[in-house]
């Protein structure tokens, strides 16, 4: 099995690297106008929503030092630390990694993105009436909205994420820097949620093995101050609740955990139109935990969230078709599907790090291994979600952050890599993150 996993991992890595190289080379080689940024083509760097910019900053040295320390000690710590202490160390390391990468751009790396006119904060500061906001939400999605259309991120998502930032404003954390730090603090818990899920399903060795790849993922470049990282973390803890519920399905604690999972996943659906796809992962978690009796509990809790938004005036199923019209009225119609259908996956490979391709190969080679069942099923669910999202054609470009809710579950495949891959694989991931952060302006 070890030799077959090695060959499959190598094949997966090669395919991933070729995909990324093709996505970078094809547009200039064939003079394709792929429009990663409106009215700007020269100097951009497809498939990412950014452009080349060599830089260093106050976060450079901490990021490099953390990377070197991880290569020396991460694997040993993940293997030997008691579980709770491992979670604490993982959170601290993830927090430093996120902050260091963001601060390569200086303090602006934390405050700049959320302060953009296209983001949530500026609108959140003007919201005084939540009921009124929900009631007019759909009407202001189209470009032709009489009362003025929403900025792109608000129009492109249900109101759940906007309400999160409204809450930050109301509690005094609505400044660009303060909100950025809150997002970083939340995003740093995502690896803990995924590790907790895997452990609760009986996969503690896998959770420990994959911990360094989850904590020090290249996705941190795009997660540090991205609202999509909050969405991903909401999904992550929703899955963790479902997994924990499966350990004690007949107790009040288990039922409470199932309710918590349903509420979190229900709310996640109201932060992004793509997150109903996480139902595939939720079914995988419940199936692995053999806790089907808790599925109705979680579903009812999720529907309670939907009912609250509906009674408030926002109807998800009415909003989505309006968004589709706005989406195709905009730049998306100029972005060639012949490129973005596969280039989106290349952007995913850059965001997740190319080792994820090797992990997928190792997962494929391990599908008959009973000891790898938890990881194989969760990775298969993640692959299904990505395939469905890509087939929807509702995100041509700008996807390196949109993939964040799915990336940690794909990364689980790295737990099945042969041992000789672990340190070189982690080095590849760390190098990817550092190169992307220091050589590109990523816009997120």
Coordinates of C-alpha atoms in Angstrom, one line a residue, residues 6-367:
X6 CA 3.6 7.0 -3.2
X7 CA 3.0 6.5 -6.9
X8 CA -0.6 7.9 -6.6
X9 CA 0.6 10.9 -4.6
X10 CA 3.4 11.6 -7.1
X11 CA 0.9 11.4 -10.0
X12 CA -1.5 13.7 -8.1
X13 CA 1.2 16.2 -7.5
X14 CA 2.4 16.2 -11.1
X15 CA -1.2 16.7 -12.4
X16 CA -1.7 19.6 -9.9
X17 CA 1.5 21.3 -10.9
X18 CA 0.8 20.9 -14.6
X19 CA -2.7 22.3 -14.0
X20 CA -1.4 25.4 -12.2
X21 CA 1.3 25.9 -14.9
X22 CA -1.2 25.7 -17.7
X23 CA -3.5 28.2 -16.0
X24 CA -0.7 30.7 -15.7
X25 CA 0.8 30.2 -19.2
X26 CA -2.2 29.7 -21.4
X27 CA -3.6 33.3 -21.3
X28 CA -0.4 35.1 -22.4
X29 CA 0.6 32.3 -24.7
X30 CA -2.6 32.3 -26.6
X31 CA -3.5 35.9 -26.0
X32 CA -6.7 35.0 -24.1
X33 CA -8.5 37.9 -22.4
X34 CA -9.6 36.1 -19.3
X35 CA -10.4 39.2 -17.3
X36 CA -9.4 38.5 -13.7
X37 CA -9.9 42.2 -12.9
X38 CA -12.3 44.6 -14.6
X39 CA -10.8 46.7 -17.3
X40 CA -7.3 45.5 -16.3
X41 CA -5.6 42.7 -18.2
X42 CA -2.0 43.6 -18.7
X43 CA 0.1 42.8 -15.6
X44 CA -2.5 40.6 -13.9
X45 CA -1.7 37.0 -12.8
X46 CA -4.5 34.6 -13.8
X47 CA -5.8 32.4 -12.4
X48 CA -5.6 34.5 -9.3
X49 CA -7.4 37.8 -8.7
X50 CA -4.2 39.8 -8.3
X51 CA -1.0 41.0 -10.0
X52 CA 2.8 40.5 -9.6
X53 CA 4.3 42.6 -6.8
X54 CA 7.5 41.7 -5.1
X55 CA 7.4 42.9 -1.5
X56 CA 8.5 42.2 2.1
X57 CA 7.2 43.7 5.3
X58 CA 7.1 43.4 9.1
X59 CA 5.5 40.0 8.8
X60 CA 8.2 38.5 6.6
X61 CA 10.7 37.5 9.3
X62 CA 8.1 36.0 11.7
X63 CA 6.5 34.0 8.8
X64 CA 9.9 32.6 7.7
X65 CA 10.9 31.8 11.3
X66 CA 7.6 30.0 11.9
X67 CA 8.0 28.1 8.7
X68 CA 11.5 26.9 9.7
X69 CA 10.3 26.0 13.2
X70 CA 7.5 24.0 11.8
X71 CA 9.8 22.0 9.6
X72 CA 11.9 21.2 12.7
X73 CA 9.2 20.5 15.3
X74 CA 5.6 20.4 13.9
X75 CA 5.4 16.7 13.2
X76 CA 6.8 15.7 16.6
X77 CA 4.5 18.1 18.4
X78 CA 1.5 16.9 16.5
X79 CA 2.3 13.3 17.4
X80 CA 3.3 13.7 21.0
X81 CA 1.4 16.5 22.6
X82 CA -1.7 15.7 24.7
X83 CA -4.8 16.5 22.6
X84 CA -5.9 19.6 24.4
X85 CA -2.4 21.0 24.5
X86 CA -2.1 20.3 20.8
X87 CA -5.2 22.3 20.1
X88 CA -3.8 25.3 22.0
X89 CA -0.5 25.1 20.2
X90 CA -2.3 24.7 16.8
X91 CA -4.4 27.8 17.5
X92 CA -1.4 29.8 18.5
X93 CA 0.7 28.8 15.5
X94 CA -2.3 29.4 13.2
X95 CA -2.9 32.8 14.6
X96 CA 0.8 33.8 14.2
X97 CA 0.8 32.3 10.6
X98 CA -2.2 34.3 9.6
X99 CA -1.0 37.5 11.1
X100 CA 2.5 37.2 9.8
X101 CA 1.4 36.6 6.2
X102 CA -1.1 39.5 6.4
X103 CA 1.5 41.8 7.9
X104 CA 3.9 41.3 5.0
X105 CA 1.7 44.1 3.5
X106 CA 2.1 46.0 6.8
X107 CA -0.9 47.0 9.0
X108 CA -2.8 47.6 5.7
X109 CA -2.7 43.9 5.2
X110 CA -5.1 43.5 8.1
X111 CA -7.3 46.6 7.7
X112 CA -7.2 47.3 4.0
X113 CA -9.3 44.5 2.5
X114 CA -12.3 44.9 4.8
X115 CA -12.2 48.6 4.4
X116 CA -12.8 48.3 0.6
X117 CA -16.0 49.8 -0.8
X118 CA -16.9 46.4 -2.2
X119 CA -16.7 44.7 1.2
X120 CA -19.2 44.5 4.0
X121 CA -18.0 46.9 6.6
X122 CA -19.0 50.2 5.0
X123 CA -22.5 49.1 4.5
X124 CA -22.7 47.5 7.9
X125 CA -21.9 50.8 9.5
X126 CA -24.9 52.4 7.9
X127 CA -27.4 49.7 9.0
X128 CA -29.8 50.9 11.8
X129 CA -32.8 48.7 10.9
X130 CA -32.2 45.0 10.5
X131 CA -35.8 44.3 9.5
X132 CA -35.7 47.0 6.9
X133 CA -32.4 45.7 5.6
X134 CA -33.8 42.2 5.1
X135 CA -37.0 43.5 3.6
X136 CA -35.2 45.4 0.9
X137 CA -32.3 43.0 0.4
X138 CA -33.5 41.3 -2.8
X139 CA -34.7 44.5 -4.4
X140 CA -31.2 46.0 -4.2
X141 CA -29.3 43.1 -5.8
X142 CA -29.8 44.1 -9.5
X143 CA -27.6 46.7 -11.1
X144 CA -30.8 48.6 -12.0
X145 CA -32.1 48.7 -8.4
X146 CA -34.0 52.1 -8.1
X147 CA -32.8 52.6 -4.5
X148 CA -29.2 51.8 -5.6
X149 CA -27.6 48.4 -5.9
X150 CA -25.6 46.7 -3.2
X151 CA -21.8 46.6 -3.4
X152 CA -20.5 43.4 -5.1
X153 CA -19.9 41.3 -2.0
X154 CA -23.2 42.1 -0.4
X155 CA -25.1 41.6 -3.6
X156 CA -23.3 38.3 -4.2
X157 CA -24.2 36.8 -0.8
X158 CA -27.2 36.3 1.4
X159 CA -27.4 38.8 4.4
X160 CA -25.9 36.5 7.0
X161 CA -22.4 37.8 6.5
X162 CA -23.5 41.4 6.5
X163 CA -25.3 40.9 9.7
X164 CA -22.1 39.5 11.3
X165 CA -20.3 42.7 10.5
X166 CA -23.3 44.7 11.7
X167 CA -22.9 42.9 15.0
X168 CA -19.2 43.8 15.1
X169 CA -20.1 47.5 14.5
X170 CA -22.7 47.5 17.3
X171 CA -20.3 46.0 19.8
X172 CA -17.6 48.5 18.9
X173 CA -15.4 46.3 16.7
X174 CA -16.5 47.8 13.4
X175 CA -13.2 49.6 12.6
X176 CA -11.2 48.2 9.6
X177 CA -8.4 47.0 11.8
X178 CA -10.5 45.8 14.7
X179 CA -12.8 43.8 12.3
X180 CA -9.7 42.4 10.6
X181 CA -8.3 41.1 13.8
X182 CA -11.6 39.5 14.8
X183 CA -11.7 37.7 11.4
X184 CA -8.1 36.5 12.0
X185 CA -9.0 35.3 15.5
X186 CA -12.0 33.3 14.1
X187 CA -10.1 31.9 11.1
X188 CA -7.4 30.5 13.3
X189 CA -9.9 28.2 14.9
X190 CA -10.8 26.5 11.6
X191 CA -8.0 23.8 11.8
X192 CA -9.2 23.0 15.3
X193 CA -12.7 22.4 14.1
X194 CA -11.5 20.1 11.3
X195 CA -9.2 18.2 13.7
X196 CA -12.0 17.9 16.3
X197 CA -14.3 16.5 13.6
X198 CA -11.9 13.8 12.5
X199 CA -11.0 12.8 16.0
X200 CA -14.6 12.6 17.1
X201 CA -15.2 10.2 14.1
X202 CA -12.5 7.9 15.4
X203 CA -9.6 9.3 13.3
X204 CA -7.3 10.8 16.0
X205 CA -4.1 9.6 14.3
X206 CA -5.1 11.2 11.0
X207 CA -6.1 14.4 12.8
X208 CA -2.7 14.6 14.4
X209 CA -0.9 13.8 11.2
X210 CA -2.7 16.4 9.1
X211 CA -2.5 19.1 11.8
X212 CA 0.6 20.9 10.4
X213 CA -0.9 21.0 6.9
X214 CA -4.2 22.4 8.2
X215 CA -2.6 25.0 10.5
X216 CA 0.1 26.2 8.1
X217 CA -1.9 26.0 4.9
X218 CA -1.2 28.4 2.0
X219 CA -4.9 29.2 2.2
X220 CA -3.9 31.5 5.1
X221 CA -2.8 34.0 2.5
X222 CA -6.4 34.4 1.4
X223 CA -8.1 33.6 4.8
X224 CA -6.4 36.2 7.0
X225 CA -8.9 39.0 6.6
X226 CA -11.5 37.4 4.3
X227 CA -15.2 37.1 5.2
X228 CA -15.0 33.7 3.4
X229 CA -12.7 32.5 6.2
X230 CA -15.5 33.2 8.7
X231 CA -17.9 31.3 6.5
X232 CA -15.4 28.4 6.3
X233 CA -15.0 28.4 10.1
X234 CA -18.8 28.4 10.6
X235 CA -19.0 25.3 8.5
X236 CA -16.1 23.7 10.3
X237 CA -17.6 24.1 13.7
X238 CA -20.9 23.0 12.4
X239 CA -19.3 19.7 11.2
X240 CA -17.5 19.4 14.5
X241 CA -20.8 19.7 16.4
X242 CA -22.3 16.9 14.3
X243 CA -19.3 14.7 14.8
X244 CA -19.3 15.3 18.6
X245 CA -23.0 14.6 18.7
X246 CA -22.5 11.2 17.1
X247 CA -20.4 10.1 20.0
X248 CA -23.3 10.4 22.4
X249 CA -26.4 10.4 20.2
X250 CA -28.9 9.4 22.9
X251 CA -27.9 11.9 25.5
X252 CA -28.9 15.5 26.0
X253 CA -25.4 16.6 25.3
X254 CA -25.5 14.8 21.9
X255 CA -28.8 16.3 21.0
X256 CA -27.6 19.7 22.0
X257 CA -24.5 19.3 19.8
X258 CA -26.7 18.2 16.9
X259 CA -28.8 21.4 17.4
X260 CA -25.7 23.5 17.5
X261 CA -24.4 21.9 14.3
X262 CA -27.7 22.5 12.6
X263 CA -27.8 26.1 13.7
X264 CA -24.3 26.8 12.5
X265 CA -24.7 25.1 9.1
X266 CA -28.1 26.7 8.7
X267 CA -26.6 30.1 9.3
X268 CA -23.7 29.3 6.9
X269 CA -26.3 28.8 4.1
X270 CA -27.3 32.4 4.7
X271 CA -23.7 33.6 4.3
X272 CA -23.1 32.2 0.9
X273 CA -25.2 30.8 -1.9
X274 CA -22.6 28.1 -2.4
X275 CA -22.8 26.6 1.1
X276 CA -25.9 24.5 0.7
X277 CA -23.3 22.2 -0.9
X278 CA -21.9 21.5 2.5
X279 CA -24.9 19.3 3.1
X280 CA -22.9 16.7 1.2
X281 CA -20.2 16.9 3.9
X282 CA -22.8 17.0 6.7
X283 CA -24.3 13.7 5.4
X284 CA -20.8 12.2 5.3
X285 CA -20.1 13.2 8.9
X286 CA -23.4 11.8 10.1
X287 CA -22.9 8.7 8.1
X288 CA -19.4 8.1 9.5
X289 CA -20.7 8.7 13.0
X290 CA -23.7 6.4 12.4
X291 CA -25.9 9.0 14.0
X292 CA -28.8 9.1 11.5
X293 CA -31.2 9.5 14.4
X294 CA -29.7 13.0 14.9
X295 CA -30.2 14.1 11.3
X296 CA -33.8 15.3 11.9
X297 CA -32.6 17.2 14.9
X298 CA -29.9 19.0 12.9
X299 CA -32.3 19.6 10.0
X300 CA -35.0 21.1 12.2
X301 CA -32.4 23.4 13.8
X302 CA -31.1 24.5 10.3
X303 CA -34.7 25.1 9.2
X304 CA -35.3 27.3 12.2
X305 CA -32.5 29.6 10.9
X306 CA -34.2 29.7 7.5
X307 CA -37.5 30.4 9.1
X308 CA -36.0 33.4 11.1
X309 CA -34.6 34.9 7.9
X310 CA -37.8 34.3 6.0
X311 CA -40.0 35.9 8.6
X312 CA -37.5 38.8 8.7
X313 CA -38.2 39.4 5.0
X314 CA -35.4 37.7 3.2
X315 CA -36.3 34.7 1.0
X316 CA -33.2 32.8 -0.1
X317 CA -35.0 31.1 -3.0
X318 CA -36.2 34.4 -4.4
X319 CA -32.8 36.1 -4.0
X320 CA -30.7 33.5 -5.8
X321 CA -32.3 33.9 -9.3
X322 CA -32.0 37.7 -9.0
X323 CA -28.3 37.2 -8.2
X324 CA -27.8 35.0 -11.2
X325 CA -29.1 37.7 -13.4
X326 CA -26.8 40.3 -11.9
X327 CA -23.9 37.9 -12.1
X328 CA -24.3 37.4 -15.8
X329 CA -25.0 41.1 -16.4
X330 CA -21.5 41.8 -15.0
X331 CA -17.9 40.8 -15.8
X332 CA -18.7 37.1 -15.6
X333 CA -20.2 37.1 -19.1
X334 CA -16.8 38.3 -20.5
X335 CA -14.8 35.6 -18.7
X336 CA -14.4 32.6 -21.0
X337 CA -15.8 29.4 -19.5
X338 CA -13.4 27.4 -21.7
X339 CA -10.7 28.7 -19.4
X340 CA -12.3 29.3 -16.0
X341 CA -13.9 25.9 -15.8
X342 CA -10.5 24.3 -15.2
X343 CA -8.5 27.4 -14.2
X344 CA -10.8 27.8 -11.1
X345 CA -9.4 24.4 -10.0
X346 CA -5.9 25.7 -10.6
X347 CA -6.7 28.7 -8.3
X348 CA -7.9 26.1 -5.8
X349 CA -4.6 24.3 -6.1
X350 CA -2.6 27.5 -5.4
X351 CA -4.8 28.5 -2.5
X352 CA -4.8 25.0 -0.9
X353 CA -1.2 24.3 -1.9
X354 CA -0.1 21.8 -4.5
X355 CA 0.4 19.1 -1.9
X356 CA -3.3 18.7 -1.8
X357 CA -3.1 17.1 -5.2
X358 CA -0.7 14.6 -3.8
X359 CA -3.1 14.0 -0.9
X360 CA -5.9 13.3 -3.4
X361 CA -3.8 10.8 -5.1
X362 CA -3.0 9.1 -1.8
X363 CA -6.7 9.1 -0.9
X364 CA -7.5 7.4 -4.1
X365 CA -4.9 4.7 -3.4
X366 CA -6.3 4.2 0.1
X367 CA -10.0 3.8 -0.6

